[in-house]
CSV table of C-alpha atoms and ligand atoms in Angstrom, one decimal:
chain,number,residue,atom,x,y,z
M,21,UNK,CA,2.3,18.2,26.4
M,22,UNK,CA,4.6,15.8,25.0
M,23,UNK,CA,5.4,15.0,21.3
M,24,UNK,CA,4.0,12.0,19.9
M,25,UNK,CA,6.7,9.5,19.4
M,26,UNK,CA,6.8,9.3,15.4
M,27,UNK,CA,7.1,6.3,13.5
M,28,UNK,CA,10.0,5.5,11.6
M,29,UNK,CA,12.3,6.7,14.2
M,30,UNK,CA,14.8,7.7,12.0
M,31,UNK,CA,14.4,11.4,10.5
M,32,UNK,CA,13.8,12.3,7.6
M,33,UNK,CA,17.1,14.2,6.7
M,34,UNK,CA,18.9,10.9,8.0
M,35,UNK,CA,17.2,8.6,6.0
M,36,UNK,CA,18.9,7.0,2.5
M,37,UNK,CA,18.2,9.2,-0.5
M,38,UNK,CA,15.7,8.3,-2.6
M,39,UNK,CA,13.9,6.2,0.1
M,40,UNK,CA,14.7,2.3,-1.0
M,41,UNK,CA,10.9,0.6,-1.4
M,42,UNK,CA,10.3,-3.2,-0.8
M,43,UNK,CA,6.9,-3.8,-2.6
M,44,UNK,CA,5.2,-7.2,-1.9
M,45,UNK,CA,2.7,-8.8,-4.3
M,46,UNK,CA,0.7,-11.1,-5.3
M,47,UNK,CA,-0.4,-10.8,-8.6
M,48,UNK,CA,-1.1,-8.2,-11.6
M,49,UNK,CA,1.3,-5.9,-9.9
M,50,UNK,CA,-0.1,-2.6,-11.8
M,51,UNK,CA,0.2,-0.6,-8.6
M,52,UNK,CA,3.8,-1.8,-8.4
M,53,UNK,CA,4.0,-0.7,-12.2
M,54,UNK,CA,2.7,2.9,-11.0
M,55,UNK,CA,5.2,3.1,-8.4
M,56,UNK,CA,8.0,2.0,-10.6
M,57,UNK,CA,6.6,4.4,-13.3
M,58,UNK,CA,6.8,7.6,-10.9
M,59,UNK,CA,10.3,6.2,-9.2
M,60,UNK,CA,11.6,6.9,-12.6
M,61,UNK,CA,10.6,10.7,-13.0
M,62,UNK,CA,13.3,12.7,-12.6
M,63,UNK,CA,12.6,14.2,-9.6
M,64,UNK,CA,11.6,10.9,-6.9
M,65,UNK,CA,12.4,10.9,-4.0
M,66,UNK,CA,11.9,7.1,-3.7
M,67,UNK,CA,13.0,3.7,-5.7
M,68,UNK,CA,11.8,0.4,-6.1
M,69,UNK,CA,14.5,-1.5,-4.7
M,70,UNK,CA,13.2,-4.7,-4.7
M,71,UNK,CA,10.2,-6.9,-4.9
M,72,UNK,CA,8.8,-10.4,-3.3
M,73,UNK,CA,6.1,-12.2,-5.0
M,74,UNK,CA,4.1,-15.2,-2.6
M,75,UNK,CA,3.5,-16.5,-6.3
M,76,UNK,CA,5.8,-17.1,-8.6
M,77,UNK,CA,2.9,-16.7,-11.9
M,78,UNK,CA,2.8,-13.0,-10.7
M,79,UNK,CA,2.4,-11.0,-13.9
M,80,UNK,CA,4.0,-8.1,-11.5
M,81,UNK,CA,7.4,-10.1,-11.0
M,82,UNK,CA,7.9,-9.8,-15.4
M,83,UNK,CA,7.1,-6.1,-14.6
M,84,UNK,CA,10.2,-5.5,-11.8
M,85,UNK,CA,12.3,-7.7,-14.5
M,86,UNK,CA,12.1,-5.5,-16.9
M,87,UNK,CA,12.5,-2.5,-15.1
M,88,UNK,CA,15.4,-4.1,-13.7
M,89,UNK,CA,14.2,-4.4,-10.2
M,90,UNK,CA,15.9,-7.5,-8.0
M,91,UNK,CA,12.8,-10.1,-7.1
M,92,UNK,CA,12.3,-12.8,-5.0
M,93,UNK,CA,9.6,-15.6,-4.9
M,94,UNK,CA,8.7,-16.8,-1.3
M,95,UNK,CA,6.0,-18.9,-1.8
M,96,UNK,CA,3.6,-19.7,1.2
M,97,UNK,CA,2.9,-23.1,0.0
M,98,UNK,CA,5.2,-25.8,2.2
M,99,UNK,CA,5.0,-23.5,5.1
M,100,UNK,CA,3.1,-24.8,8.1
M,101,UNK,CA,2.0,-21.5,9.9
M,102,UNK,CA,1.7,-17.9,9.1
M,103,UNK,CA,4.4,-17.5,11.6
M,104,UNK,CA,7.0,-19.5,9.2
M,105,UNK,CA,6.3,-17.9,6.3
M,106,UNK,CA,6.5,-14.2,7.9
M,107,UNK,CA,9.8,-15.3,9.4
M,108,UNK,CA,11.1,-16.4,6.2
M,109,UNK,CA,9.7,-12.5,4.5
M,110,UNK,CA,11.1,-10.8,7.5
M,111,UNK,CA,15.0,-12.4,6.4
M,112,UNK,CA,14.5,-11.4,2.8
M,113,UNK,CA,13.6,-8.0,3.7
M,114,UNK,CA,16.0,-7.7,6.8
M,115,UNK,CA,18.8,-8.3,4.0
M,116,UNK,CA,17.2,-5.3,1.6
M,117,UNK,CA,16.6,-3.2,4.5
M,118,UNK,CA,14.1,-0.8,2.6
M,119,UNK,CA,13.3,2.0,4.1
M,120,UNK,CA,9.0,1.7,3.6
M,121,UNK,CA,7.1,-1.8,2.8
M,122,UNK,CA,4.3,-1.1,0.2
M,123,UNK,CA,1.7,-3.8,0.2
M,124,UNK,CA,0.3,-3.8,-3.7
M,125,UNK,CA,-2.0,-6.8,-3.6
M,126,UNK,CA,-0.3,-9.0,-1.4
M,127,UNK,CA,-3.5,-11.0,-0.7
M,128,UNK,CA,-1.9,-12.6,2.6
M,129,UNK,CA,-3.0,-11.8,6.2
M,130,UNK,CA,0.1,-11.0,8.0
M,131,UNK,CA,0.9,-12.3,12.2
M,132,UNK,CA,0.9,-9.2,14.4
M,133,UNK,CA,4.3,-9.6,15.1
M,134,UNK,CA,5.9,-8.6,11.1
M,135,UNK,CA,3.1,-6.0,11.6
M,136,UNK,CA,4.4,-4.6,14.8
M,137,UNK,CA,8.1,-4.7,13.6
M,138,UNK,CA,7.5,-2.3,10.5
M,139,UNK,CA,4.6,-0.3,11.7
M,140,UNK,CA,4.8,3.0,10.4
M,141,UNK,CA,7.0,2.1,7.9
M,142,UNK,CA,4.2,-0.5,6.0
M,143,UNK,CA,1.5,1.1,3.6
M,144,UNK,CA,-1.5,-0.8,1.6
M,145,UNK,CA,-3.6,0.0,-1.1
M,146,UNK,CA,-7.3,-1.5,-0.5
M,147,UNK,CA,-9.5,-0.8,-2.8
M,148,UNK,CA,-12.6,0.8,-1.4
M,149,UNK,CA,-13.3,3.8,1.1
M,150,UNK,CA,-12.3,2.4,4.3
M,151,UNK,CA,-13.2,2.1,7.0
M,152,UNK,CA,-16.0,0.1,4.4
M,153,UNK,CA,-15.7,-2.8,2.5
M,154,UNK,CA,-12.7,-4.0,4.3
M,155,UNK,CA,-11.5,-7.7,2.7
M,156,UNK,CA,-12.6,-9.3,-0.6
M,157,UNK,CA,-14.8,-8.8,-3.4
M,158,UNK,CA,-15.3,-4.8,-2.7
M,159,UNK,CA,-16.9,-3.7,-6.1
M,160,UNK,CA,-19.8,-6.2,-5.9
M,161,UNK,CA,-20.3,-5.4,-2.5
M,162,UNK,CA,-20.5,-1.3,-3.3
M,163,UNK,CA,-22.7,-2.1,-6.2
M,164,UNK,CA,-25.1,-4.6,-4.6
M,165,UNK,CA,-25.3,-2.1,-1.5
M,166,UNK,CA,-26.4,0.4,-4.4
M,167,UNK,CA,-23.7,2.9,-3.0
M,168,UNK,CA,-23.6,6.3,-5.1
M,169,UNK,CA,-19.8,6.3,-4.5
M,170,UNK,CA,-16.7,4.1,-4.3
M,171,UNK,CA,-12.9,4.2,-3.6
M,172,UNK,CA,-9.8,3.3,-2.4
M,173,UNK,CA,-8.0,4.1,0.4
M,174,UNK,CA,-4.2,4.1,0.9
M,175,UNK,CA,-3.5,3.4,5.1
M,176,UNK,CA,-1.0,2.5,7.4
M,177,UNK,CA,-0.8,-0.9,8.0
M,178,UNK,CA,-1.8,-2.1,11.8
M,179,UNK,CA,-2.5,-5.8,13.4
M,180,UNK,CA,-6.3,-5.1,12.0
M,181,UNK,CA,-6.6,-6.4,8.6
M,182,UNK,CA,-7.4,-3.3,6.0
M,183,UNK,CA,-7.9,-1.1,9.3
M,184,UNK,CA,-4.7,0.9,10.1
M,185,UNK,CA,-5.6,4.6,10.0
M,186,UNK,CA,-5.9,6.1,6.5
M,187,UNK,CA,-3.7,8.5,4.7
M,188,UNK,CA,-5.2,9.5,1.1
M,189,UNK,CA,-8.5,8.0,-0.5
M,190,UNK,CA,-9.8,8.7,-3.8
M,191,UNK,CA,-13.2,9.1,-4.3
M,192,UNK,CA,-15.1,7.1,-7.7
M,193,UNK,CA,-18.6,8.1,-8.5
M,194,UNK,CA,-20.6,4.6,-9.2
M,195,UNK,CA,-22.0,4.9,-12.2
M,196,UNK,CA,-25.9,3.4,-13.6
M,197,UNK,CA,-24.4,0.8,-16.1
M,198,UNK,CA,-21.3,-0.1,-13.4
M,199,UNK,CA,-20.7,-3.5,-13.2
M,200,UNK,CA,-17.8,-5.2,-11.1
M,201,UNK,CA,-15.0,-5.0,-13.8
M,202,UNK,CA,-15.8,-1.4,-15.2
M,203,UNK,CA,-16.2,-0.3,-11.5
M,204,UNK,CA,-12.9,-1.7,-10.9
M,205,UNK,CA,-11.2,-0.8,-13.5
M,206,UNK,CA,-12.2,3.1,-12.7
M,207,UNK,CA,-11.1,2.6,-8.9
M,208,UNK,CA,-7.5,1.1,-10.1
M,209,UNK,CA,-7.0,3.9,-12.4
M,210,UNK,CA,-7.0,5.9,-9.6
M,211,UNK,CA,-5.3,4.0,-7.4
M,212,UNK,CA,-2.3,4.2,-9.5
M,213,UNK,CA,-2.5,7.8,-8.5
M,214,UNK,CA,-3.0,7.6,-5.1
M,215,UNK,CA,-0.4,5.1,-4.2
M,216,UNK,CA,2.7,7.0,-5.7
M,217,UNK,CA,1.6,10.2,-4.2
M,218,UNK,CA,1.2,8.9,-0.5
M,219,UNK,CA,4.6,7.0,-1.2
M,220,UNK,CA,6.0,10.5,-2.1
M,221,UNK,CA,4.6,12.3,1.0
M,222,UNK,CA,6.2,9.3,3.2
M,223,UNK,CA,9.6,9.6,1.2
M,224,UNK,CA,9.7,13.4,1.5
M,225,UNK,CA,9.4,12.8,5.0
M,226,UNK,CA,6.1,14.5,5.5
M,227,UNK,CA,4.2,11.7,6.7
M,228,UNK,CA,4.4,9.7,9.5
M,229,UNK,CA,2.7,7.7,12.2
M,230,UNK,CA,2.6,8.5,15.5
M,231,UNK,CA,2.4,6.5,18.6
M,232,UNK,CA,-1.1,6.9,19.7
M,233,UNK,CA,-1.6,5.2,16.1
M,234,UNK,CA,-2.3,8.7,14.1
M,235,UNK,CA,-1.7,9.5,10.4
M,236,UNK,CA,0.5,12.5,11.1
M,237,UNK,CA,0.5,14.7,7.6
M,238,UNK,CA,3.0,17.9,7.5
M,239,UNK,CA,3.6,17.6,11.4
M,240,UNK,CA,-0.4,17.5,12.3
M,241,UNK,CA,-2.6,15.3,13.0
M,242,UNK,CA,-5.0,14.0,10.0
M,243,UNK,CA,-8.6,13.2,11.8
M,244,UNK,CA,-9.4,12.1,8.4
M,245,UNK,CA,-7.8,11.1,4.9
M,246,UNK,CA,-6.8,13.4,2.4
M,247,UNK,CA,-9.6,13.0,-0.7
M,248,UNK,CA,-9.3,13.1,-3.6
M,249,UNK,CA,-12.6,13.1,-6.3
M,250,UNK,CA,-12.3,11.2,-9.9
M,251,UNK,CA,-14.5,12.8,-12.4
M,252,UNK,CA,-16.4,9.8,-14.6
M,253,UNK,CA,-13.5,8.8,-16.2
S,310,LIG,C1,-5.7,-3.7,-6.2
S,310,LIG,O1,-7.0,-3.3,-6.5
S,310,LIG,C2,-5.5,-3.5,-4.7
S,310,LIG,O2,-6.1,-2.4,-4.2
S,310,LIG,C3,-6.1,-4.8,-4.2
S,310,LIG,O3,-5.6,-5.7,-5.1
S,310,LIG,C4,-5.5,-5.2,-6.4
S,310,LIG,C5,-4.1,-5.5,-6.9
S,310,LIG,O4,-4.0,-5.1,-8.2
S,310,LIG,N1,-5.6,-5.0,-2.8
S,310,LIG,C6,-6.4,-5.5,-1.9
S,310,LIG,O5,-7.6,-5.9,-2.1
S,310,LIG,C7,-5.8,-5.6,-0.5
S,310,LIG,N2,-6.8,-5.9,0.5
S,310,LIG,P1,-2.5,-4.9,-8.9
S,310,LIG,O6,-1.8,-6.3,-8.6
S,310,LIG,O7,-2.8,-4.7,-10.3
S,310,LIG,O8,-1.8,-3.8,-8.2
């Protein structure tokens, strides 16, 4: 049998040390605060090396200021297709040249084509247990569906919006007096978790996709994603 052909093609021992992130956003930005917060414990293998915002009110964009992070507003208004305005991302990160795109709430749909280009080397954090509640609105969906748990789910990113295969999910009971806010505010807290530890995994080189569009954790094949259960919390 032949090896999977792994996603990024470059080894890990090859790549740039720490692993250089580009994190795209759209707003709050307190994921990208989690992943600046852990690229600045002594031991990281990665670093925020720079960040775009499609808005230019994007509370996250203060954040990477004051950590000292480069940033860049490309704002999709004044661009006729998505085409155009993923042409214009794809110069702004050819120039940076990161070594993994994280996607922390960048609420745009990408074309299929940026997709293809950095496959393997794209994550997103969604917050629910995917493969449900993919899209908007995912707390008052869980809670009208009277689900006993929720979640978020860190995955590759593919052509299918909030359906590349998963890597880590944590788990969030759903609790009597939940409403949206509270709910979501107990799935962030964890997602602020998750997201710097699957970051590390990729960065340490332990993670990877492969070409039949696997999550490939530690050299094997994950049939499912790692979980992780919150207490109440
Ligand atoms: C997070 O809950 C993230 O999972 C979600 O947007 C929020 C961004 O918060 N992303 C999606 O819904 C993507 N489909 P943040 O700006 O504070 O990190």
């Amino acid at each position: 049998m032949t090896a999977n052909r792994l996603h990024p093609a470059v080894p890990p021992n090859e790549r740039d040390r720490p692993l250089r992130l580009a994190v795209l956003i759209s707003g709050s930005g307190s994921n990208l605060q989690a992943l600046i917060d852990a690229s600045q414990r002594g031991d990281a293998p990665f670093e925020v090396g720079l960040v775009i915002s499609n808005r230019a009110d994007a509370l996250g964009l203060e954040r990477a200021a004051r950590a000292g992070i480069p940033t860049q507003t490309l704002s999709h208004r004044g661009f006729e297709t998505r085409a155009g305005y993923d042409a214009a991302l794809a110069e702004l990160l050819s120039e940076a040249a990161p070594g993994l795109i994280a996607l922390a709430g960048f609420m745009r749909i990408l074309t299929p084509g940026f997709v293809e280009h950095w496959q393997g080397r794209m994550l997103n954090i969604h917050p629910s247990l995917l493969p449900s509640y993919r899209g908007l609105h995912t707390h008052q969906r869980v809670l009208a569906a009277g689900d006993p748990v929720h979640g978020a789910t860190v995955h590759f990113v593919t052509a299918e919006l909030d359906g590349g295969p998963a890597i880590l999910q944590a788990r969030v009971p759903v609790l009597a007096d939940d409403d949206p806010d509270r709910l979501a505010a107990r799935v962030l807290k964890q997602e602020h978790h998750i997201y710097p530890l699957a970051t590390r995994w990729f960065a340490e080189g332990r993670l990877a996709l492969s070409s039949d569009g696997r999550t490939q954790l530690d050299g094997k094949p994950l049939d499912s994603p790692v979980i992780i259960t919150a207490d109440t919390a």
